[in-house]
mmCIF file with all atom_site columns, C-alpha atoms in Angstrom:
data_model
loop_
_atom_site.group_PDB
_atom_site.id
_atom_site.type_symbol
_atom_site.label_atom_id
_atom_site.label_alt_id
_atom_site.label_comp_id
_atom_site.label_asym_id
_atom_site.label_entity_id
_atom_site.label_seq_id
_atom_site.pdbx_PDB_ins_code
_atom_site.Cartn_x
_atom_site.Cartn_y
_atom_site.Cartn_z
_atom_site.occupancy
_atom_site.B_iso_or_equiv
_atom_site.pdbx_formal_charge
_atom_site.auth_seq_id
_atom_site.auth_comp_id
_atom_site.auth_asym_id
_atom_site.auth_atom_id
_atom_site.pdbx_PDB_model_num
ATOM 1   C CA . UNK A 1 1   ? 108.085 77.060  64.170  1.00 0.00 ? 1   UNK A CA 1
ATOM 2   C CA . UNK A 1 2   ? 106.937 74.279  67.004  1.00 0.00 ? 2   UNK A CA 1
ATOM 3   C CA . UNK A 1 3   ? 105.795 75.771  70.014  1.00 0.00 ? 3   UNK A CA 1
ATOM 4   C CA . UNK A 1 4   ? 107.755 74.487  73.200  1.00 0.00 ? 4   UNK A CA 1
ATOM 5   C CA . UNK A 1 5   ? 106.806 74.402  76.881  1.00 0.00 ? 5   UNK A CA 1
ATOM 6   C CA . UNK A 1 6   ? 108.586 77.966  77.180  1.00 0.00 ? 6   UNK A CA 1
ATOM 7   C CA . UNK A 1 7   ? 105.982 79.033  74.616  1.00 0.00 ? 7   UNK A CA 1
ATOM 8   C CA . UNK A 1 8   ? 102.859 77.412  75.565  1.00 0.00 ? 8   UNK A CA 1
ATOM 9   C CA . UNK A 1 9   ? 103.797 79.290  79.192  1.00 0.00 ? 9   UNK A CA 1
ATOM 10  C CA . UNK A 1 10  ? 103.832 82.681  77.829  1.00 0.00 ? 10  UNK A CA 1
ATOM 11  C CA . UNK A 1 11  ? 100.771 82.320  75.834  1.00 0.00 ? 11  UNK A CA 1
ATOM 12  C CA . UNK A 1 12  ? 99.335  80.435  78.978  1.00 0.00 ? 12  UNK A CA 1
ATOM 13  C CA . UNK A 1 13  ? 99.625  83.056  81.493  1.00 0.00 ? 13  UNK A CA 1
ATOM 14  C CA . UNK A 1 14  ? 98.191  86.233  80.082  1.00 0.00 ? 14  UNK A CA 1
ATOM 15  C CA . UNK A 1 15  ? 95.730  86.180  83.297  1.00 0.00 ? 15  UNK A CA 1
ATOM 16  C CA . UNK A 1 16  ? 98.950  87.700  85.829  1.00 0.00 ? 16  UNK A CA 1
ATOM 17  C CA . UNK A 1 17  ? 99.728  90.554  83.320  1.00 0.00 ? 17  UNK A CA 1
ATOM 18  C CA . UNK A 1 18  ? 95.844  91.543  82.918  1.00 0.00 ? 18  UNK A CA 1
ATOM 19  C CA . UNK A 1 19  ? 95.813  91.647  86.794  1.00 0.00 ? 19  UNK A CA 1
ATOM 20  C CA . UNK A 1 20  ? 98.912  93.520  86.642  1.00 0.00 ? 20  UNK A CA 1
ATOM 21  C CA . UNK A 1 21  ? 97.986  95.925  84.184  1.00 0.00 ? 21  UNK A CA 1
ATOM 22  C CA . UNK A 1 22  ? 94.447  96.577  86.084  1.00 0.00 ? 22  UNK A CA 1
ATOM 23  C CA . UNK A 1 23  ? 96.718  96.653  89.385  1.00 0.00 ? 23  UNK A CA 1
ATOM 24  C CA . UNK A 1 24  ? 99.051  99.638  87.588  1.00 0.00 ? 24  UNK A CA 1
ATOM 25  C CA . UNK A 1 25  ? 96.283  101.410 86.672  1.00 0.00 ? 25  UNK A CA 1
ATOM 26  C CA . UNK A 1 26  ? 94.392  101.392 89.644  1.00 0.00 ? 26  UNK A CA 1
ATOM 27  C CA . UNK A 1 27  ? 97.457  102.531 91.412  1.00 0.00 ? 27  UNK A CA 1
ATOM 28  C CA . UNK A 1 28  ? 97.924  105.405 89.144  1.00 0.00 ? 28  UNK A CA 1
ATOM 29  C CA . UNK A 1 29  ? 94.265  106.645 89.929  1.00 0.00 ? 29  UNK A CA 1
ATOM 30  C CA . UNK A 1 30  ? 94.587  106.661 93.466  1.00 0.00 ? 30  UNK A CA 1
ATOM 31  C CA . UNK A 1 31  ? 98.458  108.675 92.898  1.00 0.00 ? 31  UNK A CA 1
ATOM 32  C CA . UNK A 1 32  ? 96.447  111.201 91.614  1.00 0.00 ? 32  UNK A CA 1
ATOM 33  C CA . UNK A 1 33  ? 93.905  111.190 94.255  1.00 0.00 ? 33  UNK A CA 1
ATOM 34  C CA . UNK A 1 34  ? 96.070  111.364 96.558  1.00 0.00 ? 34  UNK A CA 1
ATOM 35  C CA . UNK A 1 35  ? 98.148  113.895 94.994  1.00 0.00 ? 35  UNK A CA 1
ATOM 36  C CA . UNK A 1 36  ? 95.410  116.144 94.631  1.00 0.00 ? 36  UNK A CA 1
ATOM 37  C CA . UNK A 1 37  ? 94.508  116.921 98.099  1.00 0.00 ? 37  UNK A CA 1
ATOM 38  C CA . UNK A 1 38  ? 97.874  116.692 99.692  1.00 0.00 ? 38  UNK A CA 1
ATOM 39  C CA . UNK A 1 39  ? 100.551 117.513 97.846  1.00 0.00 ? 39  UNK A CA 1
ATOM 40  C CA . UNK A 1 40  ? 101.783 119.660 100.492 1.00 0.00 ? 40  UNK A CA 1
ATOM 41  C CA . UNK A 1 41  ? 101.897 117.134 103.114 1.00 0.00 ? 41  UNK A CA 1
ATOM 42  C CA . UNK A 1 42  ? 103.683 114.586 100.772 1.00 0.00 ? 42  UNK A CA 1
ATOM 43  C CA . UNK A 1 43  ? 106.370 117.044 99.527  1.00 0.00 ? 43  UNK A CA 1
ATOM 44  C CA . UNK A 1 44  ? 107.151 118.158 103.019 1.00 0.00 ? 44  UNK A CA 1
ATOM 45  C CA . UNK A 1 45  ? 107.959 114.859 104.081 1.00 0.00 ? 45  UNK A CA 1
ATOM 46  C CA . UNK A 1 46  ? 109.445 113.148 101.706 1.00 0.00 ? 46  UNK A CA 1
ATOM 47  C CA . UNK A 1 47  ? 111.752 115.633 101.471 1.00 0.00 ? 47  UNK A CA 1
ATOM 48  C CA . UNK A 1 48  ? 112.327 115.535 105.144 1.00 0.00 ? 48  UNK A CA 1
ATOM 49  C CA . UNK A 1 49  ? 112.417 112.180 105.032 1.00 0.00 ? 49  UNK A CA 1
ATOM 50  C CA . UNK A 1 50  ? 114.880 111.935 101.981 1.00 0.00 ? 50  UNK A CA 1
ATOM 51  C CA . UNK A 1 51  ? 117.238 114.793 103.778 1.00 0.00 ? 51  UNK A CA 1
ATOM 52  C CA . UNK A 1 52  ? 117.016 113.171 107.584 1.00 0.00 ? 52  UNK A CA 1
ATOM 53  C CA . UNK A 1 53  ? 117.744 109.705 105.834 1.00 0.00 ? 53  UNK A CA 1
ATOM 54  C CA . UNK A 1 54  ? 120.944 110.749 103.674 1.00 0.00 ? 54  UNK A CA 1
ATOM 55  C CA . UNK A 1 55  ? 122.175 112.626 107.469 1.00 0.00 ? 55  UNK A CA 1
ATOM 56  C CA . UNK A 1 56  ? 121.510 109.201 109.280 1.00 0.00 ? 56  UNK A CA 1
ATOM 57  C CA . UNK A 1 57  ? 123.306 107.073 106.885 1.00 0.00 ? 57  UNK A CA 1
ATOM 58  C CA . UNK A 1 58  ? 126.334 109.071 106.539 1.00 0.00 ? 58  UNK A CA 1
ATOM 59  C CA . UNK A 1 59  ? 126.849 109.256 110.092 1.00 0.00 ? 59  UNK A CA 1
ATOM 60  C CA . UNK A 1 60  ? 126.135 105.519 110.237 1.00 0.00 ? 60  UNK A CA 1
ATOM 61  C CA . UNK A 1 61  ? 129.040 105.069 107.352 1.00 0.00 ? 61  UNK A CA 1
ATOM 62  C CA . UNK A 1 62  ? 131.233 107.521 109.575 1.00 0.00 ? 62  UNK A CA 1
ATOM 63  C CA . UNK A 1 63  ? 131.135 105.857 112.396 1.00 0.00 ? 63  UNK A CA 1
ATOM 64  C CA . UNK A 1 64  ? 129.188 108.564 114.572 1.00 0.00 ? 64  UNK A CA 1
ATOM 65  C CA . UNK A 1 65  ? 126.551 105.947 116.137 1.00 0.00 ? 65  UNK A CA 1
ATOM 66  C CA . UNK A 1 66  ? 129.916 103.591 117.370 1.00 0.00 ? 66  UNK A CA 1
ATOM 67  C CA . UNK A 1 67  ? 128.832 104.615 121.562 1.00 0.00 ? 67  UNK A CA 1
ATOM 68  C CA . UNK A 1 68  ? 125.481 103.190 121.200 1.00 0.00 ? 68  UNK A CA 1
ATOM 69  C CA . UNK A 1 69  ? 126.658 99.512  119.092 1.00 0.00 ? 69  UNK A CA 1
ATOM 70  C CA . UNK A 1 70  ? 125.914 100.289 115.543 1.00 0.00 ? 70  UNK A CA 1
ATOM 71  C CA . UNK A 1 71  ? 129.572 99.901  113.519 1.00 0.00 ? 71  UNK A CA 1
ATOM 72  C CA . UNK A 1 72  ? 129.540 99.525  109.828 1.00 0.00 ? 72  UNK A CA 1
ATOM 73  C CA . UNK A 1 73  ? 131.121 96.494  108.234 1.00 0.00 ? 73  UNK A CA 1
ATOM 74  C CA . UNK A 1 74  ? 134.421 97.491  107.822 1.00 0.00 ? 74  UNK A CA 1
ATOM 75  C CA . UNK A 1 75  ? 135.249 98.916  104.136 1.00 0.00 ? 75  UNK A CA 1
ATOM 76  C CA . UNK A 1 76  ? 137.377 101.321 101.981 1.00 0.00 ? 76  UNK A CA 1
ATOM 77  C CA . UNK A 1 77  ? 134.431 103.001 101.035 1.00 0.00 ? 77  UNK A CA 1
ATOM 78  C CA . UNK A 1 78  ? 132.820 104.011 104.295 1.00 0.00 ? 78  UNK A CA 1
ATOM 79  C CA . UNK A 1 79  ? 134.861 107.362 104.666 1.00 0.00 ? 79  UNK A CA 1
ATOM 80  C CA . UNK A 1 80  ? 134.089 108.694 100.805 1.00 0.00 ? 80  UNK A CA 1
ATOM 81  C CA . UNK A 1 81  ? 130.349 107.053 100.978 1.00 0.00 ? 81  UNK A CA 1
ATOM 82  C CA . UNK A 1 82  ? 129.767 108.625 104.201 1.00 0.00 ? 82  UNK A CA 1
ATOM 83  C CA . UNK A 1 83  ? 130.835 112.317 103.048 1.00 0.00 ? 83  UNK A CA 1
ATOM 84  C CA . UNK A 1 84  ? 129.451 111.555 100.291 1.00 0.00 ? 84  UNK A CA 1
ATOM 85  C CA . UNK A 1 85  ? 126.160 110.935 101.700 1.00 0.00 ? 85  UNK A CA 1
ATOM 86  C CA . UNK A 1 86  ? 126.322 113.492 104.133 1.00 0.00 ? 86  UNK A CA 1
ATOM 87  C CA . UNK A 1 87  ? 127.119 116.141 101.721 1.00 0.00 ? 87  UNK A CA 1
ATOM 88  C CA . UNK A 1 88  ? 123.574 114.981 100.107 1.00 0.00 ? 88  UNK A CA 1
ATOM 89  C CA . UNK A 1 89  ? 122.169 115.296 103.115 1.00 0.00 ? 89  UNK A CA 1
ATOM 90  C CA . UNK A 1 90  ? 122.882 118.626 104.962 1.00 0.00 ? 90  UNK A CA 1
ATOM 91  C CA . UNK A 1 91  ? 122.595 119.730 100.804 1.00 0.00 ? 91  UNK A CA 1
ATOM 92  C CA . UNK A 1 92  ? 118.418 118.260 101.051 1.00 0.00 ? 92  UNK A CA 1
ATOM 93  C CA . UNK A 1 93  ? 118.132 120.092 104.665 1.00 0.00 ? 93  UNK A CA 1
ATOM 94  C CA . UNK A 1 94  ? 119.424 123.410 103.262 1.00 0.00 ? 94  UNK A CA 1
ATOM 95  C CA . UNK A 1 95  ? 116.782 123.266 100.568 1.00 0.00 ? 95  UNK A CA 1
ATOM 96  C CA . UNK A 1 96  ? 114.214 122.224 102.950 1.00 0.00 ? 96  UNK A CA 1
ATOM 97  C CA . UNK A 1 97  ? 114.909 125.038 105.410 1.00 0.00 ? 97  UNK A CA 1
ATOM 98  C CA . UNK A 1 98  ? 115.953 127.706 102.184 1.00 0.00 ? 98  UNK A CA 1
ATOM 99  C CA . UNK A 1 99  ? 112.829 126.747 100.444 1.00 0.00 ? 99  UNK A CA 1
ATOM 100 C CA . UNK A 1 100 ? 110.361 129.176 101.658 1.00 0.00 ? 100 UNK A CA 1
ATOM 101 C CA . UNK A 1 101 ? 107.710 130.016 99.527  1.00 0.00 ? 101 UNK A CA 1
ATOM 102 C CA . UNK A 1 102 ? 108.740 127.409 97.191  1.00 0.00 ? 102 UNK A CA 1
ATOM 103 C CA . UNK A 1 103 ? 107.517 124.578 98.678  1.00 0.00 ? 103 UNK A CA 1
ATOM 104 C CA . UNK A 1 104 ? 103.791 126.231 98.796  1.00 0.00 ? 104 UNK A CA 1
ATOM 105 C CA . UNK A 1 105 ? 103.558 127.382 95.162  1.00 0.00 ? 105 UNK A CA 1
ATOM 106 C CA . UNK A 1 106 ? 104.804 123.846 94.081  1.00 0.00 ? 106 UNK A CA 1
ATOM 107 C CA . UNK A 1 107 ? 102.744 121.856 95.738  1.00 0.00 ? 107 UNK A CA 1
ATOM 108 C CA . UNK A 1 108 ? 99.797  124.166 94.689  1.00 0.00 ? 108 UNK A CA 1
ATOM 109 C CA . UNK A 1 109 ? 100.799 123.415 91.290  1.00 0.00 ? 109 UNK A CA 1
ATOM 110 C CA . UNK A 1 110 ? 100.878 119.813 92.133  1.00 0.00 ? 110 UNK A CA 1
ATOM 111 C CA . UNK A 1 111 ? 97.094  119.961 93.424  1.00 0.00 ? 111 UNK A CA 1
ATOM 112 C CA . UNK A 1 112 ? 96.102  122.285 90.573  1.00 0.00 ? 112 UNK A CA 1
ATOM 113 C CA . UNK A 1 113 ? 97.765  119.715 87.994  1.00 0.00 ? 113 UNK A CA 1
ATOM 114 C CA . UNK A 1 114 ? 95.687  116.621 89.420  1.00 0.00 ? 114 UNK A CA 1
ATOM 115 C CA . UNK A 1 115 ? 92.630  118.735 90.051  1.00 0.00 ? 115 UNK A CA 1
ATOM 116 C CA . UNK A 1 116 ? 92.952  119.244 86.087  1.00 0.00 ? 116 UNK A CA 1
ATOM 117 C CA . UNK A 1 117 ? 93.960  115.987 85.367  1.00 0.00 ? 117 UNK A CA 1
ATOM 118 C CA . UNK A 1 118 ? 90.799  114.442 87.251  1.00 0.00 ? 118 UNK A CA 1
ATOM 119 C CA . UNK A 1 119 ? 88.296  116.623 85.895  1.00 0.00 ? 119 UNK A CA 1
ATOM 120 C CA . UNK A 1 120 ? 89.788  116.505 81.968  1.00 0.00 ? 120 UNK A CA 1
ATOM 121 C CA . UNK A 1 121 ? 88.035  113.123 80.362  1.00 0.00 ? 121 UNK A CA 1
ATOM 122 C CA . UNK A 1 122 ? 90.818  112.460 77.996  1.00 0.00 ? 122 UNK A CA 1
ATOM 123 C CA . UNK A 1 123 ? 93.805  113.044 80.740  1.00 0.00 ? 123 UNK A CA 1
ATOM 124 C CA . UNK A 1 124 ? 91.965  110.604 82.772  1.00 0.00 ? 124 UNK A CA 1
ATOM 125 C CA . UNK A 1 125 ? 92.474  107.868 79.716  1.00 0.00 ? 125 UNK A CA 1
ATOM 126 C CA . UNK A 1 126 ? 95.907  108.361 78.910  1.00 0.00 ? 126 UNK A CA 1
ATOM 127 C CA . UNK A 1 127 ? 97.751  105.857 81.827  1.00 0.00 ? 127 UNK A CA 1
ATOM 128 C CA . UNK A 1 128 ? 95.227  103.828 81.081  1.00 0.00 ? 128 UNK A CA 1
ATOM 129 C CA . UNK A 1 129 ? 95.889  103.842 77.331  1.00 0.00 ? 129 UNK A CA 1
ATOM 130 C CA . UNK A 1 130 ? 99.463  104.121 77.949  1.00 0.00 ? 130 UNK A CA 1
ATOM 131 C CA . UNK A 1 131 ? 99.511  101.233 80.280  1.00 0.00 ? 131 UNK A CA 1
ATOM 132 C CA . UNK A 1 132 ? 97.605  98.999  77.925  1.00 0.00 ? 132 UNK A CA 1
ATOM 133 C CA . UNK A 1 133 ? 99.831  99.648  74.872  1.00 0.00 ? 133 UNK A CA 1
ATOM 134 C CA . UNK A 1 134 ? 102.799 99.113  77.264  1.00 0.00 ? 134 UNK A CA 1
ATOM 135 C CA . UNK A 1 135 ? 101.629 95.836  78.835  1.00 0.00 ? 135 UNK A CA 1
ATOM 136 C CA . UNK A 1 136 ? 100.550 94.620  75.471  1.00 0.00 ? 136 UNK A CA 1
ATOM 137 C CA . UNK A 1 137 ? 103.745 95.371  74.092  1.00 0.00 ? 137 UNK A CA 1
ATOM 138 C CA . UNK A 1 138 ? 105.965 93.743  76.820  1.00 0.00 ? 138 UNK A CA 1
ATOM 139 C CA . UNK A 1 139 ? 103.421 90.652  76.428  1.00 0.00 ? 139 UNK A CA 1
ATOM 140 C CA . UNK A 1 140 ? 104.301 90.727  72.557  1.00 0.00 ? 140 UNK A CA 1
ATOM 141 C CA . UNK A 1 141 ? 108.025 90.836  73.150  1.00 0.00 ? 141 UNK A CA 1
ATOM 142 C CA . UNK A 1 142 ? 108.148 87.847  75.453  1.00 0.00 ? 142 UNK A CA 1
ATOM 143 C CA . UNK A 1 143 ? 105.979 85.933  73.096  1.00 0.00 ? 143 UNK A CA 1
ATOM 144 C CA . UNK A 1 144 ? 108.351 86.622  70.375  1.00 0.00 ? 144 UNK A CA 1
ATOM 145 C CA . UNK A 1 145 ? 111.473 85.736  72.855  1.00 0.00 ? 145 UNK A CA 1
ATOM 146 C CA . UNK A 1 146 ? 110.489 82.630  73.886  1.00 0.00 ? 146 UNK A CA 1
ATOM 147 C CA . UNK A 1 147 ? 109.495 81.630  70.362  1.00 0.00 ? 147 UNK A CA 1
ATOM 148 C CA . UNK A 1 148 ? 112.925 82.365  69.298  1.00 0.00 ? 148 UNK A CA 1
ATOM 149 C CA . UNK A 1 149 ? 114.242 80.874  72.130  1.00 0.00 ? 149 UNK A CA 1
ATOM 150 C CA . UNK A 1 150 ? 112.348 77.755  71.583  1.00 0.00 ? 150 UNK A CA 1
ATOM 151 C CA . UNK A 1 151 ? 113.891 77.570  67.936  1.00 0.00 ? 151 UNK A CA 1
ATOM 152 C CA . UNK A 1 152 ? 117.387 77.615  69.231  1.00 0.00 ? 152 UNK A CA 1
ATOM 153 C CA . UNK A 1 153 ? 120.015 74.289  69.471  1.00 0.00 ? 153 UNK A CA 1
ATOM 154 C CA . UNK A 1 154 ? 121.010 73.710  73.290  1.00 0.00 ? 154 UNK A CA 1
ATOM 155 C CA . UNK A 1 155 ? 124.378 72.706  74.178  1.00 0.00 ? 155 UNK A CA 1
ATOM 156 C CA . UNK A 1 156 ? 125.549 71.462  77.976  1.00 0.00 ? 156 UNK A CA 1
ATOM 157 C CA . UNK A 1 157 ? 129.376 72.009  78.175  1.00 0.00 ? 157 UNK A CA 1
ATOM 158 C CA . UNK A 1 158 ? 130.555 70.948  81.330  1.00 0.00 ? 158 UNK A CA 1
ATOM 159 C CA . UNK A 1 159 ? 127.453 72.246  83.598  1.00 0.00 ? 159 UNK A CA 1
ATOM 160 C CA . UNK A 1 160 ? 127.564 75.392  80.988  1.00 0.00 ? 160 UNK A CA 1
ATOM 161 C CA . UNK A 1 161 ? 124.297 76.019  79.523  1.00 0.00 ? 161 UNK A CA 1
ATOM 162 C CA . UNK A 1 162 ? 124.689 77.398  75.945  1.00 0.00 ? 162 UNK A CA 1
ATOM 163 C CA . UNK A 1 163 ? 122.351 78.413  73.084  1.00 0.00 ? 163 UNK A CA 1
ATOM 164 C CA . UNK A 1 164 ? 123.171 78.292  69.833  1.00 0.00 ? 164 UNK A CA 1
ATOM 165 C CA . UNK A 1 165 ? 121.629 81.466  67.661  1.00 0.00 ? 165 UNK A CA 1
ATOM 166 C CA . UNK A 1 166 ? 122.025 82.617  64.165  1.00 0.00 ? 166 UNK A CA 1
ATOM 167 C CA . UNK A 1 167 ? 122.021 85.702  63.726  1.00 0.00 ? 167 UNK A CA 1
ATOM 168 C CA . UNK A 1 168 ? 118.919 86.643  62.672  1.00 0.00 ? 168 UNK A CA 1
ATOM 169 C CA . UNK A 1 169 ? 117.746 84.940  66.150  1.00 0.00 ? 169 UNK A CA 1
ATOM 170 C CA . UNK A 1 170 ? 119.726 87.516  67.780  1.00 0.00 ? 170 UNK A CA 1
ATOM 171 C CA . UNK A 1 171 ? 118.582 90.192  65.847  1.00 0.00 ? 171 UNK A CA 1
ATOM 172 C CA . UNK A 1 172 ? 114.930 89.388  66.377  1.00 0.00 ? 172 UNK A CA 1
ATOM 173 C CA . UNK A 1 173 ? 115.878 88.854  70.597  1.00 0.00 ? 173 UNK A CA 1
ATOM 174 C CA . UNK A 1 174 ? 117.517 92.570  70.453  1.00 0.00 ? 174 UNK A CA 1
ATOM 175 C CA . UNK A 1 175 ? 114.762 94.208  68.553  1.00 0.00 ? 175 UNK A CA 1
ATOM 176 C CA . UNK A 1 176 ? 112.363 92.433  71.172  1.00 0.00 ? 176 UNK A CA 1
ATOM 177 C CA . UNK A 1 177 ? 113.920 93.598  74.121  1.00 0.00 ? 177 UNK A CA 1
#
């Protein structure tokens, strides 16, 4: 098959998904890091942060904030979305508060998992491995999209763009994606 444009792009541009891919796995280092020395901190809040969020936008949606300016847009929605919310809400603060003990021993076993993880060679390899193998196989299946895509017959119906597969074109699109 002729390569296009659309081709020659994908096979042009493999420097933004190696920066990517070195970007990922940087970030998933530094995770762990992070992860391994508070754990504690991180769960805490985000959980408070999660539970004091879900309480702030409910009463948002139920118009509880209407004496100080802030109204919703009006909507059918706002009264079910707002219990709704709510609901998930005081439900997040009751596990904060109920959690006890609980919060300690998992965030413990979040330190001790990342402790493990830094110190075990082949742990250390596997996002990395993982990540390449993913990467290279999302490069792969936009390669092989845009060379299908390149084969296919273009028709312009009344400011409608359409292609034109067979159906072995679509096959080879779905097994791609």
């Amino acid at each position: 098959a002729e390569f296009t444009v659309l081709t020659r792009i994908v096979v042009q541009r493999w420097q933004p998904i190696l920066c990517s891919m070195a970007i990922s796995i940087a970030s998933c280092f530094v995770e762990i890091y992070i992860l391994q020395y508070h754990a504690k901190f991180l769960l805490r809040v985000g959980l408070l942060t999660t539970s004091f969020g879900s309480l702030a936008s409910g009463a948002f949606l139920l118009d509880w904030f209407q004496d100080i300016g802030l109204c919703p847009s009006p909507s059918p929605y706002n009264l079910w979305g707002g219990i709704i919310v709510l609901s998930l809400g005081l439900f997040l603060t009751c596990i904060y508060v109920c959690s006890g003990d609980a919060l300690e021993i998992a965030s413990e076993c979040i330190e001790l998992s990342c402790n493990c993880i830094m110190k075990t060679p082949m742990l250390i390899f596997q996002p990395l491995l993982s990540n390449v193998i993913h990467q290279g196989l999302l490069y792969i299946g936009g390669f092989v999209v845009a060379s299908i895509l390149s084969t296919m017959k273009l028709h312009v119906e009344s400011s409608r763009l359409t292609y034109d597969a067979s159906p072995w074109q679509r096959l080879g699109i779905l097994v791609s994606v």
